[in-house]
Tab-separated table of C-alpha atoms in Angstrom:
chain	number	residue	atom	x	y	z
G	10	UNK	CA	83.448	40.578	29.475
G	11	UNK	CA	85.873	43.574	29.864
G	12	UNK	CA	88.533	41.091	31.859
G	13	UNK	CA	88.232	38.498	29.727
G	14	UNK	CA	89.126	40.527	26.908
G	15	UNK	CA	91.838	42.171	29.035
G	16	UNK	CA	93.429	38.592	30.027
G	17	UNK	CA	92.932	37.091	26.317
G	18	UNK	CA	94.494	40.704	24.854
G	19	UNK	CA	97.251	40.095	28.143
G	20	UNK	CA	97.933	36.869	27.024
G	21	UNK	CA	98.307	36.643	23.229
G	22	UNK	CA	100.622	39.960	24.289
G	23	UNK	CA	103.032	37.602	26.280
G	24	UNK	CA	102.762	34.841	23.790
G	25	UNK	CA	103.852	37.090	21.125
G	26	UNK	CA	107.327	38.284	23.440
G	27	UNK	CA	108.248	35.115	23.649
G	28	UNK	CA	110.879	34.218	21.365
G	29	UNK	CA	110.030	30.423	21.246
G	30	UNK	CA	106.006	31.875	20.009
G	31	UNK	CA	108.091	32.988	17.252
G	32	UNK	CA	110.089	30.942	16.207
G	33	UNK	CA	107.311	28.335	16.048
G	34	UNK	CA	105.353	30.462	13.526
G	35	UNK	CA	108.448	31.198	11.160
G	36	UNK	CA	108.698	26.998	11.583
G	37	UNK	CA	105.026	26.656	10.885
G	38	UNK	CA	105.766	28.735	7.605
G	39	UNK	CA	109.132	27.068	6.858
G	40	UNK	CA	109.092	23.508	6.915
G	41	UNK	CA	106.290	23.394	3.888
G	42	UNK	CA	108.326	25.265	1.735
G	43	UNK	CA	111.343	23.606	2.296
G	44	UNK	CA	109.670	20.618	1.883
G	45	UNK	CA	108.192	21.794	-1.085
G	46	UNK	CA	111.081	23.062	-2.684
G	47	UNK	CA	113.292	20.002	-1.789
G	48	UNK	CA	110.571	17.349	-3.914
G	49	UNK	CA	111.031	19.717	-6.833
G	50	UNK	CA	114.396	20.006	-6.339
G	51	UNK	CA	114.342	16.180	-7.167
G	52	UNK	CA	111.709	15.728	-8.993
G	53	UNK	CA	114.145	15.812	-12.384
G	54	UNK	CA	115.432	12.433	-10.981
G	55	UNK	CA	112.715	10.373	-8.890
G	56	UNK	CA	109.994	11.908	-11.039
G	57	UNK	CA	107.988	13.420	-7.992
G	58	UNK	CA	105.614	15.767	-7.833
G	59	UNK	CA	106.627	18.504	-5.809
G	60	UNK	CA	103.211	19.600	-4.026
G	61	UNK	CA	100.372	17.603	-5.112
G	62	UNK	CA	96.506	19.377	-4.884
G	63	UNK	CA	96.721	16.895	-1.983
G	64	UNK	CA	99.739	19.050	-0.446
G	65	UNK	CA	97.742	21.027	2.596
G	66	UNK	CA	96.170	17.747	3.491
G	67	UNK	CA	99.781	15.606	3.599
G	68	UNK	CA	101.461	18.821	5.913
G	69	UNK	CA	98.946	18.827	7.995
G	70	UNK	CA	99.147	15.348	9.023
G	71	UNK	CA	102.845	15.882	9.846
G	72	UNK	CA	101.336	19.290	11.984
G	73	UNK	CA	98.512	17.009	13.813
G	74	UNK	CA	100.846	14.343	15.000
G	75	UNK	CA	104.449	16.031	15.489
G	76	UNK	CA	104.613	20.243	15.589
G	77	UNK	CA	101.318	21.394	16.818
G	78	UNK	CA	101.315	18.844	19.890
G	79	UNK	CA	105.140	19.639	20.500
G	80	UNK	CA	103.692	23.596	20.168
G	81	UNK	CA	101.225	22.907	22.847
G	82	UNK	CA	103.484	21.455	25.375
G	83	UNK	CA	105.601	24.183	24.873
G	84	UNK	CA	103.065	27.004	25.369
G	85	UNK	CA	100.740	24.977	28.121
G	86	UNK	CA	103.973	24.837	30.037
G	87	UNK	CA	104.795	28.446	29.735
G	88	UNK	CA	100.805	29.103	30.407
G	89	UNK	CA	101.202	26.990	33.944
G	90	UNK	CA	103.871	25.556	35.382
G	91	UNK	CA	106.072	28.043	34.235
G	92	UNK	CA	104.041	30.510	35.774
G	93	UNK	CA	104.299	28.814	39.117
G	94	UNK	CA	107.623	28.359	39.326
G	95	UNK	CA	108.662	31.857	38.029
G	96	UNK	CA	106.165	33.260	40.643
G	97	UNK	CA	104.289	34.963	37.878
G	98	UNK	CA	101.318	34.051	38.161
G	99	UNK	CA	100.379	36.271	40.699
G	100	UNK	CA	100.636	39.295	38.486
G	101	UNK	CA	97.853	38.904	36.301
G	102	UNK	CA	96.071	37.247	39.438
G	103	UNK	CA	96.632	40.268	41.283
G	104	UNK	CA	94.678	42.340	38.643
G	105	UNK	CA	90.668	43.047	38.334
G	106	UNK	CA	89.513	39.279	36.962
G	107	UNK	CA	88.518	36.355	37.795
G	108	UNK	CA	90.045	33.215	38.280
G	109	UNK	CA	87.584	32.201	35.643
G	110	UNK	CA	88.711	34.655	33.101
G	111	UNK	CA	92.021	34.477	33.636
G	112	UNK	CA	91.726	30.579	33.253
G	113	UNK	CA	89.573	30.808	30.144
G	114	UNK	CA	91.698	34.032	28.743
G	115	UNK	CA	94.860	30.890	28.472
G	116	UNK	CA	92.484	28.548	27.016
G	117	UNK	CA	91.733	31.029	24.594
G	118	UNK	CA	94.649	32.370	23.883
G	119	UNK	CA	95.646	28.627	22.797
G	120	UNK	CA	92.907	27.998	20.356
G	121	UNK	CA	93.829	31.250	18.887
G	122	UNK	CA	97.377	30.379	18.677
G	123	UNK	CA	96.542	26.890	17.073
G	124	UNK	CA	94.066	28.486	14.511
G	125	UNK	CA	96.538	30.934	13.368
G	126	UNK	CA	99.453	28.140	13.183
G	127	UNK	CA	96.879	26.090	10.462
G	128	UNK	CA	96.165	28.997	9.563
G	129	UNK	CA	99.778	29.916	8.272
G	130	UNK	CA	100.185	26.186	7.114
G	131	UNK	CA	96.743	26.383	4.831
G	132	UNK	CA	98.046	29.284	2.926
G	133	UNK	CA	101.872	28.367	2.554
G	134	UNK	CA	100.708	24.584	1.713
G	135	UNK	CA	98.347	26.358	-1.268
G	136	UNK	CA	101.363	28.898	-1.845
G	137	UNK	CA	103.521	25.818	-2.103
G	138	UNK	CA	101.368	24.074	-4.727
G	139	UNK	CA	100.761	26.793	-7.140
G	140	UNK	CA	104.332	28.047	-7.398
G	141	UNK	CA	105.953	24.640	-6.986
G	142	UNK	CA	103.610	22.031	-7.296
G	143	UNK	CA	101.681	20.604	-10.948
G	144	UNK	CA	98.415	21.580	-9.917
G	145	UNK	CA	96.509	24.520	-10.305
G	146	UNK	CA	94.794	26.314	-7.485
G	147	UNK	CA	91.553	26.242	-8.734
G	148	UNK	CA	92.002	22.184	-8.692
G	149	UNK	CA	91.860	21.906	-4.970
G	150	UNK	CA	88.357	21.066	-3.164
G	151	UNK	CA	88.687	24.549	-0.651
G	152	UNK	CA	84.794	23.051	0.519
G	153	UNK	CA	86.611	19.628	2.183
G	154	UNK	CA	89.746	21.257	2.665
G	155	UNK	CA	88.505	23.726	5.041
G	156	UNK	CA	86.585	20.964	6.861
G	157	UNK	CA	89.320	19.084	7.501
G	158	UNK	CA	91.195	22.311	8.921
G	159	UNK	CA	88.195	22.994	10.836
G	160	UNK	CA	88.302	19.348	12.395
G	161	UNK	CA	92.151	19.445	12.816
G	162	UNK	CA	91.644	22.725	14.901
G	163	UNK	CA	88.899	21.091	17.219
G	164	UNK	CA	90.912	18.144	17.965
G	165	UNK	CA	94.193	20.020	18.775
G	166	UNK	CA	92.353	22.329	21.115
G	167	UNK	CA	90.426	19.216	22.992
G	168	UNK	CA	94.041	17.971	23.001
G	169	UNK	CA	95.433	20.970	24.549
G	170	UNK	CA	92.352	20.743	26.816
G	171	UNK	CA	93.916	17.463	28.226
G	172	UNK	CA	97.496	18.808	28.939
G	173	UNK	CA	96.173	21.395	30.434
G	174	UNK	CA	94.782	19.746	32.783
G	175	UNK	CA	97.613	17.264	33.439
G	176	UNK	CA	99.930	20.685	33.493
G	177	UNK	CA	97.753	21.577	36.957
G	178	UNK	CA	99.973	18.680	38.635
G	179	UNK	CA	103.274	20.437	37.902
G	180	UNK	CA	105.381	23.179	39.592
G	181	UNK	CA	108.123	23.083	37.014
G	182	UNK	CA	107.513	23.182	33.304
G	183	UNK	CA	110.947	20.925	32.114
G	184	UNK	CA	108.855	18.275	34.865
G	185	UNK	CA	105.614	19.200	32.684
G	186	UNK	CA	107.353	18.916	29.054
G	187	UNK	CA	109.172	15.550	29.327
G	188	UNK	CA	106.100	13.823	31.319
G	189	UNK	CA	103.790	14.963	28.941
G	190	UNK	CA	105.286	14.376	25.383
G	191	UNK	CA	106.205	10.361	26.817
G	192	UNK	CA	102.058	10.704	28.031
G	193	UNK	CA	101.416	11.489	24.257
G	194	UNK	CA	103.617	8.956	22.828
G	195	UNK	CA	102.541	6.558	24.821
G	196	UNK	CA	98.810	7.336	24.090
G	197	UNK	CA	99.664	7.169	20.379
G	198	UNK	CA	101.448	3.656	21.197
G	199	UNK	CA	98.766	1.951	23.556
G	200	UNK	CA	96.207	1.431	20.770
G	201	UNK	CA	98.598	-0.645	18.919
G	202	UNK	CA	98.467	-3.237	21.936
G	203	UNK	CA	94.955	-2.247	23.273
G	204	UNK	CA	92.205	-2.370	21.536
G	205	UNK	CA	89.389	-0.059	21.718
G	206	UNK	CA	91.855	2.233	23.603
G	207	UNK	CA	91.526	4.694	20.524
G	208	UNK	CA	87.934	4.971	20.720
G	209	UNK	CA	88.392	6.416	23.939
G	210	UNK	CA	91.475	8.713	23.662
G	211	UNK	CA	91.671	12.274	22.440
G	212	UNK	CA	95.226	11.858	21.432
G	213	UNK	CA	94.218	9.483	18.339
G	214	UNK	CA	91.768	12.212	16.935
G	215	UNK	CA	95.054	14.054	15.739
G	216	UNK	CA	93.824	12.649	12.370
G	217	UNK	CA	89.830	13.063	13.208
G	218	UNK	CA	90.103	15.585	10.072
G	219	UNK	CA	90.546	12.519	7.179
G	220	UNK	CA	86.707	11.632	8.082
G	221	UNK	CA	85.868	15.268	7.091
G	222	UNK	CA	88.070	14.451	3.947
G	223	UNK	CA	86.184	11.368	2.952
G	224	UNK	CA	82.678	10.550	1.188
G	225	UNK	CA	81.712	7.394	2.566
G	226	UNK	CA	81.634	8.592	6.331
G	227	UNK	CA	78.105	8.291	7.912
G	228	UNK	CA	76.673	11.616	9.446
G	229	UNK	CA	76.332	9.603	12.558
G	230	UNK	CA	79.684	9.229	13.028
G	231	UNK	CA	80.548	12.470	12.098
G	232	UNK	CA	77.831	13.621	14.803
G	233	UNK	CA	79.063	10.826	17.311
G	234	UNK	CA	83.080	11.735	17.081
G	235	UNK	CA	82.153	15.252	16.907
G	236	UNK	CA	80.392	15.199	20.433
G	237	UNK	CA	83.213	13.477	21.431
G	238	UNK	CA	85.716	15.345	20.612
G	239	UNK	CA	83.374	18.900	22.041
G	240	UNK	CA	82.729	16.656	25.543
G	241	UNK	CA	86.540	16.090	26.190
G	242	UNK	CA	87.194	19.758	25.490
G	243	UNK	CA	84.450	20.523	28.112
G	244	UNK	CA	85.426	18.124	30.779
G	245	UNK	CA	89.157	18.684	30.614
G	246	UNK	CA	88.709	22.614	30.387
G	247	UNK	CA	86.174	22.117	33.657
G	248	UNK	CA	88.552	19.546	35.562
G	249	UNK	CA	91.795	21.489	35.067
G	250	UNK	CA	90.135	25.373	36.079
G	251	UNK	CA	89.047	23.187	38.937
G	252	UNK	CA	92.612	22.455	39.698
G	253	UNK	CA	93.437	26.380	38.925
G	254	UNK	CA	91.494	27.887	40.991
G	255	UNK	CA	92.269	26.094	43.650
G	256	UNK	CA	96.140	27.109	42.892
G	257	UNK	CA	97.887	29.367	45.486
G	258	UNK	CA	100.093	32.292	44.529
H	224	UNK	CA	85.921	57.928	58.845
H	225	UNK	CA	85.154	55.711	55.508
H	226	UNK	CA	86.561	52.157	55.657
H	227	UNK	CA	87.241	50.760	52.678
H	228	UNK	CA	88.962	47.027	53.809
H	229	UNK	CA	87.466	45.075	56.158
H	230	UNK	CA	89.330	41.663	57.086
H	231	UNK	CA	87.541	39.769	59.502
H	232	UNK	CA	88.092	36.302	61.160
H	233	UNK	CA	90.931	35.149	58.961
H	234	UNK	CA	92.497	32.182	59.387
H	235	UNK	CA	94.552	29.967	57.335
H	236	UNK	CA	97.092	27.074	58.670
H	237	UNK	CA	99.422	25.510	56.647
H	238	UNK	CA	100.673	22.159	57.280
H	239	UNK	CA	103.730	22.988	58.919
H	240	UNK	CA	101.640	24.862	61.526
H	241	UNK	CA	102.177	27.855	60.351
H	242	UNK	CA	99.289	30.458	58.976
H	243	UNK	CA	97.376	32.957	60.354
H	244	UNK	CA	94.248	32.855	63.461
H	245	UNK	CA	90.963	34.544	63.414
H	246	UNK	CA	92.821	38.172	62.215
H	247	UNK	CA	90.272	40.708	61.658
H	248	UNK	CA	91.510	44.389	60.911
H	249	UNK	CA	89.989	47.534	59.104
H	250	UNK	CA	91.096	50.156	57.246
H	251	UNK	CA	90.671	53.533	56.870
H	252	UNK	CA	90.250	56.493	53.449
H	253	UNK	CA	93.759	57.805	53.485
H	254	UNK	CA	95.600	55.268	56.291
H	255	UNK	CA	98.656	54.645	56.276
H	256	UNK	CA	98.784	51.035	57.690
H	257	UNK	CA	101.883	49.328	59.280
H	258	UNK	CA	101.852	45.226	59.547
H	259	UNK	CA	104.828	44.322	61.808
H	260	UNK	CA	105.403	41.365	62.285
H	261	UNK	CA	109.183	38.767	62.765
H	262	UNK	CA	109.655	36.319	59.327
H	263	UNK	CA	107.306	33.753	58.968
H	264	UNK	CA	104.922	35.305	61.823
H	265	UNK	CA	102.100	35.728	58.635
H	266	UNK	CA	102.192	39.069	57.440
H	267	UNK	CA	102.370	37.832	53.895
H	268	UNK	CA	99.813	35.208	54.079
H	269	UNK	CA	97.735	37.997	55.252
H	270	UNK	CA	97.925	40.372	52.788
H	271	UNK	CA	97.898	37.556	50.044
H	272	UNK	CA	94.538	36.727	51.737
H	273	UNK	CA	93.447	40.463	51.097
H	274	UNK	CA	94.309	39.954	47.314
H	275	UNK	CA	92.653	36.594	46.715
H	276	UNK	CA	96.183	34.808	46.153
H	277	UNK	CA	95.328	32.395	48.954
H	278	UNK	CA	91.817	31.272	50.067
H	279	UNK	CA	91.029	31.574	53.748
H	280	UNK	CA	89.574	28.527	55.391
H	281	UNK	CA	87.519	31.077	57.531
H	282	UNK	CA	86.644	34.291	57.791
H	283	UNK	CA	85.866	36.874	54.830
H	284	UNK	CA	87.876	40.213	52.765
H	285	UNK	CA	85.751	43.148	52.003
H	286	UNK	CA	87.388	45.856	49.891
H	287	UNK	CA	85.232	48.737	48.788
H	288	UNK	CA	82.354	47.251	49.949
H	289	UNK	CA	82.910	44.112	47.667
H	290	UNK	CA	83.470	40.479	48.949
H	291	UNK	CA	86.608	39.274	47.400
H	292	UNK	CA	85.055	36.072	47.073
H	293	UNK	CA	81.576	36.719	45.191
H	294	UNK	CA	83.213	39.914	43.295
H	295	UNK	CA	86.788	39.554	43.281
H	296	UNK	CA	86.427	41.924	39.931
H	297	UNK	CA	84.861	45.120	41.217
H	298	UNK	CA	86.811	44.379	45.061
H	299	UNK	CA	90.353	44.740	43.113
H	300	UNK	CA	89.564	47.616	41.017
H	301	UNK	CA	91.108	50.118	42.873
H	302	UNK	CA	93.440	48.526	44.310
H	303	UNK	CA	97.245	48.358	43.678
H	304	UNK	CA	99.419	45.316	44.918
H	305	UNK	CA	103.429	44.618	45.703
H	306	UNK	CA	103.190	41.177	46.964
H	307	UNK	CA	106.111	38.781	47.991
H	308	UNK	CA	108.928	39.927	46.398
H	309	UNK	CA	109.046	41.510	42.517
H	310	UNK	CA	108.589	39.043	40.189
H	311	UNK	CA	108.544	39.795	36.401
H	312	UNK	CA	107.924	38.079	33.086
H	313	UNK	CA	111.895	38.644	31.969
H	314	UNK	CA	111.641	38.350	28.747
H	315	UNK	CA	109.439	41.768	28.266
H	316	UNK	CA	110.529	45.118	28.552
H	317	UNK	CA	109.615	47.442	31.157
H	318	UNK	CA	107.141	49.676	29.251
H	319	UNK	CA	105.900	45.964	27.772
H	320	UNK	CA	105.546	45.008	31.307
H	321	UNK	CA	103.307	47.747	32.099
H	322	UNK	CA	100.969	47.971	29.017
H	323	UNK	CA	100.776	44.004	29.633
H	324	UNK	CA	99.282	45.797	33.462
H	325	UNK	CA	97.814	48.822	31.790
H	326	UNK	CA	95.417	46.213	29.635
H	327	UNK	CA	93.235	45.503	32.937
H	328	UNK	CA	92.100	48.691	34.073
H	329	UNK	CA	89.935	50.545	31.370
H	330	UNK	CA	91.100	53.934	32.983
H	331	UNK	CA	94.693	53.804	32.200
H	332	UNK	CA	95.718	55.589	29.372
H	333	UNK	CA	99.599	54.790	26.967
H	334	UNK	CA	100.815	58.179	28.939
H	335	UNK	CA	100.360	57.010	32.422
H	336	UNK	CA	103.121	54.109	31.669
H	337	UNK	CA	105.680	56.820	31.212
H	338	UNK	CA	103.934	58.812	33.621
H	339	UNK	CA	104.403	55.752	36.851
H	340	UNK	CA	108.218	55.462	34.903
H	341	UNK	CA	109.073	59.067	35.622
H	342	UNK	CA	107.750	59.341	39.058
H	343	UNK	CA	109.903	55.673	40.366
H	344	UNK	CA	112.761	56.803	38.115
H	345	UNK	CA	112.575	54.402	35.379
H	346	UNK	CA	111.776	56.496	32.236
H	347	UNK	CA	114.960	55.376	30.580
H	348	UNK	CA	114.586	52.284	30.791
H	349	UNK	CA	111.259	52.112	29.271
H	350	UNK	CA	112.303	49.869	26.329
H	351	UNK	CA	115.383	47.257	28.806
H	352	UNK	CA	114.575	43.928	29.609
H	353	UNK	CA	113.605	43.073	32.870
H	354	UNK	CA	115.959	40.338	33.063
H	355	UNK	CA	118.820	43.367	33.014
H	356	UNK	CA	116.973	44.954	36.485
H	357	UNK	CA	119.161	45.017	39.601
H	358	UNK	CA	116.446	44.278	42.094
H	359	UNK	CA	116.008	47.846	43.460
H	360	UNK	CA	114.614	48.095	39.767
H	361	UNK	CA	112.375	45.870	39.313
H	362	UNK	CA	110.982	47.238	43.002
H	363	UNK	CA	110.806	50.215	40.999
H	364	UNK	CA	108.877	49.146	38.498
H	365	UNK	CA	106.801	46.667	40.591
H	366	UNK	CA	106.037	49.885	42.732
H	367	UNK	CA	105.371	51.956	39.782
H	368	UNK	CA	102.895	49.080	38.498
H	369	UNK	CA	101.167	49.095	41.758
H	370	UNK	CA	100.080	53.271	41.520
H	371	UNK	CA	100.039	52.622	38.100
H	372	UNK	CA	95.845	52.078	38.216
H	373	UNK	CA	94.969	55.443	39.586
H	374	UNK	CA	94.631	53.080	43.445
H	375	UNK	CA	92.341	53.916	45.617
H	376	UNK	CA	94.480	51.231	48.310
H	377	UNK	CA	97.787	50.191	47.962
H	378	UNK	CA	98.812	46.571	49.333
H	379	UNK	CA	102.862	46.939	49.831
H	380	UNK	CA	104.668	43.930	50.601
H	381	UNK	CA	108.437	44.483	51.983
H	382	UNK	CA	108.486	47.202	48.882
H	383	UNK	CA	111.743	48.689	50.162
H	384	UNK	CA	113.783	45.037	49.589
H	385	UNK	CA	117.000	46.526	47.520
H	386	UNK	CA	116.402	49.953	47.296
H	387	UNK	CA	119.333	51.859	47.246
H	388	UNK	CA	119.183	54.816	49.983
H	389	UNK	CA	118.163	57.078	46.393
H	390	UNK	CA	115.014	54.767	46.599
H	391	UNK	CA	114.123	54.276	50.027
H	392	UNK	CA	113.525	58.516	50.095
H	393	UNK	CA	111.902	58.123	47.023
H	394	UNK	CA	110.024	55.273	48.222
H	395	UNK	CA	108.821	57.763	51.672
H	396	UNK	CA	108.085	60.957	49.576
H	397	UNK	CA	106.024	59.153	47.217
H	398	UNK	CA	103.697	57.576	49.692
H	399	UNK	CA	103.558	60.497	51.586
H	400	UNK	CA	102.474	62.707	48.571
H	401	UNK	CA	100.001	59.920	47.163
H	402	UNK	CA	98.360	59.350	50.836
H	403	UNK	CA	98.580	63.745	51.301
H	404	UNK	CA	97.291	65.105	47.766
H	405	UNK	CA	94.780	61.774	46.618
H	406	UNK	CA	93.943	60.085	50.167
H	407	UNK	CA	95.306	57.201	48.715
H	408	UNK	CA	95.193	54.539	51.615
H	409	UNK	CA	98.278	52.019	52.044
H	410	UNK	CA	98.806	48.925	54.103
H	411	UNK	CA	102.602	48.194	54.191
H	412	UNK	CA	104.335	45.257	55.829
H	413	UNK	CA	107.840	45.564	56.184
H	414	UNK	CA	111.170	45.155	58.588
H	415	UNK	CA	112.649	48.529	58.012
H	416	UNK	CA	110.531	49.561	61.908
H	417	UNK	CA	112.207	53.316	61.232
H	418	UNK	CA	110.487	53.811	57.774
H	419	UNK	CA	107.259	52.503	58.956
H	420	UNK	CA	107.161	54.840	61.750
H	421	UNK	CA	108.365	57.841	59.244
H	422	UNK	CA	105.023	57.015	57.581
H	423	UNK	CA	102.648	55.360	59.122
H	424	UNK	CA	99.456	56.992	61.259
H	425	UNK	CA	98.273	52.986	62.272
H	426	UNK	CA	100.252	49.900	62.864
H	427	UNK	CA	99.488	46.176	63.669
H	428	UNK	CA	101.798	43.962	64.642
H	429	UNK	CA	101.737	40.220	64.010
H	430	UNK	CA	103.098	37.290	65.716
H	431	UNK	CA	102.517	33.544	65.606
H	432	UNK	CA	99.328	34.315	62.674
H	433	UNK	CA	97.606	36.230	65.693
H	434	UNK	CA	97.436	39.999	65.740
H	435	UNK	CA	98.456	40.968	68.817
H	436	UNK	CA	98.472	44.530	69.128
H	437	UNK	CA	97.224	47.619	66.579
H	438	UNK	CA	96.561	51.103	66.869
H	439	UNK	CA	97.364	54.847	66.586
H	440	UNK	CA	101.368	55.072	66.396
H	441	UNK	CA	101.278	58.724	68.065
H	442	UNK	CA	99.016	57.233	70.588
H	443	UNK	CA	101.436	53.719	70.800
H	444	UNK	CA	104.253	56.304	71.242
H	445	UNK	CA	102.732	57.998	74.042
H	446	UNK	CA	105.039	56.641	76.613
H	447	UNK	CA	107.427	54.766	74.783
H	448	UNK	CA	110.146	56.929	72.794
H	449	UNK	CA	110.101	54.916	69.551
H	450	UNK	CA	108.070	52.417	67.400
H	451	UNK	CA	111.091	49.830	67.769
H	452	UNK	CA	111.233	49.519	71.452
H	453	UNK	CA	107.425	49.557	71.323
H	454	UNK	CA	107.767	46.558	69.102
H	455	UNK	CA	109.915	44.605	70.880
H	456	UNK	CA	108.018	45.175	73.848
H	457	UNK	CA	105.183	43.415	72.120
H	458	UNK	CA	106.951	40.693	71.165
H	459	UNK	CA	108.535	39.966	74.305
H	460	UNK	CA	104.678	40.551	76.188
H	461	UNK	CA	103.514	37.659	73.859
H	462	UNK	CA	106.621	35.170	74.145
H	463	UNK	CA	105.679	35.494	77.594
H	464	UNK	CA	109.161	36.687	78.734
H	465	UNK	CA	110.145	39.547	80.419
H	466	UNK	CA	109.559	43.532	79.272
H	467	UNK	CA	112.855	45.001	77.597
H	468	UNK	CA	111.326	47.792	77.708
């Protein structure tokens, strides 16, 4: 357990030292503010509501489709292929820590950064709603929004497990980055041509949180989809580990 | 003497035909073991297997009584390493790097970071990004990381690569001092045969993946004036050619 904690602390420290991580965190906070300010400025002309009570959910849509996946691709590229090409993976592998703990620490670090991004988004969008919107904070349905954000976290984490698995086939960060963006775009477009594809693709679960906002979705559907996301996370976590364990540093 | 590392029947073959075949050796407490061999002979492969970076096809590695395949963390808890080349995360400072390494060792305190930086002469560079370091400075930093966790066994692969004369002297003095005062065991792979002759009490020669000769330096040099001549002679024997010495 100490090994895993040490590995996780190490991964988080390295993530914070990377400028691109800080850049993404600042961007995650800045985008909702900039958009809210723009809407606020246009409000007299267009009669728009600058930031309604659903602003945290509107922004969640943008983040789970574009911003968080992009952050994941960049971070996974740094955590796996970049470590191979820069030969820095051995720095950790030479420490008294099992490979399973090294791998798990990387996955947990990804989960923590996704949670941090979502937390920033929730705080910033709520603040925008309070200061620039027409609604009071008291009108926000905190429980539903909380469920939606937790669901978004799990779908993003499961998606990250898929791309961690894909990353094991690459020795170059740029190669992985290009491939993963194309793969993600393909996974997003395919359901338009192939009916039923979305049922088996974790990339189609980026808006899974919507189910948790709806009052008409049955508990059975929520449980089935939760099991799918969880099993996807476990499956790709395990497959990724099998490949990671065989890597020669 | 206490055997702290035992390598048995290590075998690994790469697609290009290189690798190591049935290599076994033992390290005893306080040894400074020099690993010699031409380029591509299998020295780095052997050290990588010893540290779990490469899984052997056959054979086993036992460090401090722990098999590396079964209980890797326990086996590596008293080991400091510098393998192949000094590679770092270039976006961190020397201090940040050592802090990240220290997080894996519960017995390493903050003060130890400054202590090892002082030992290798990098105190002034603690806040400098590693990307600005020269090759020699990186080697020194890798050496600092290797000795930081108070190891009982230090595995060094080409540790003097890129070091200036002052750095080489510092390295030699450091290894000698740590071996004598703290009883640390070293296994060093290097082409700097004169350095190894001065430092090591035991040497092994690897050629085409096999350990062709091994022994105490003082015994091996009874009839031959230098380790260099002994090494060349053994290589000639292994190649089947006439002995030069």
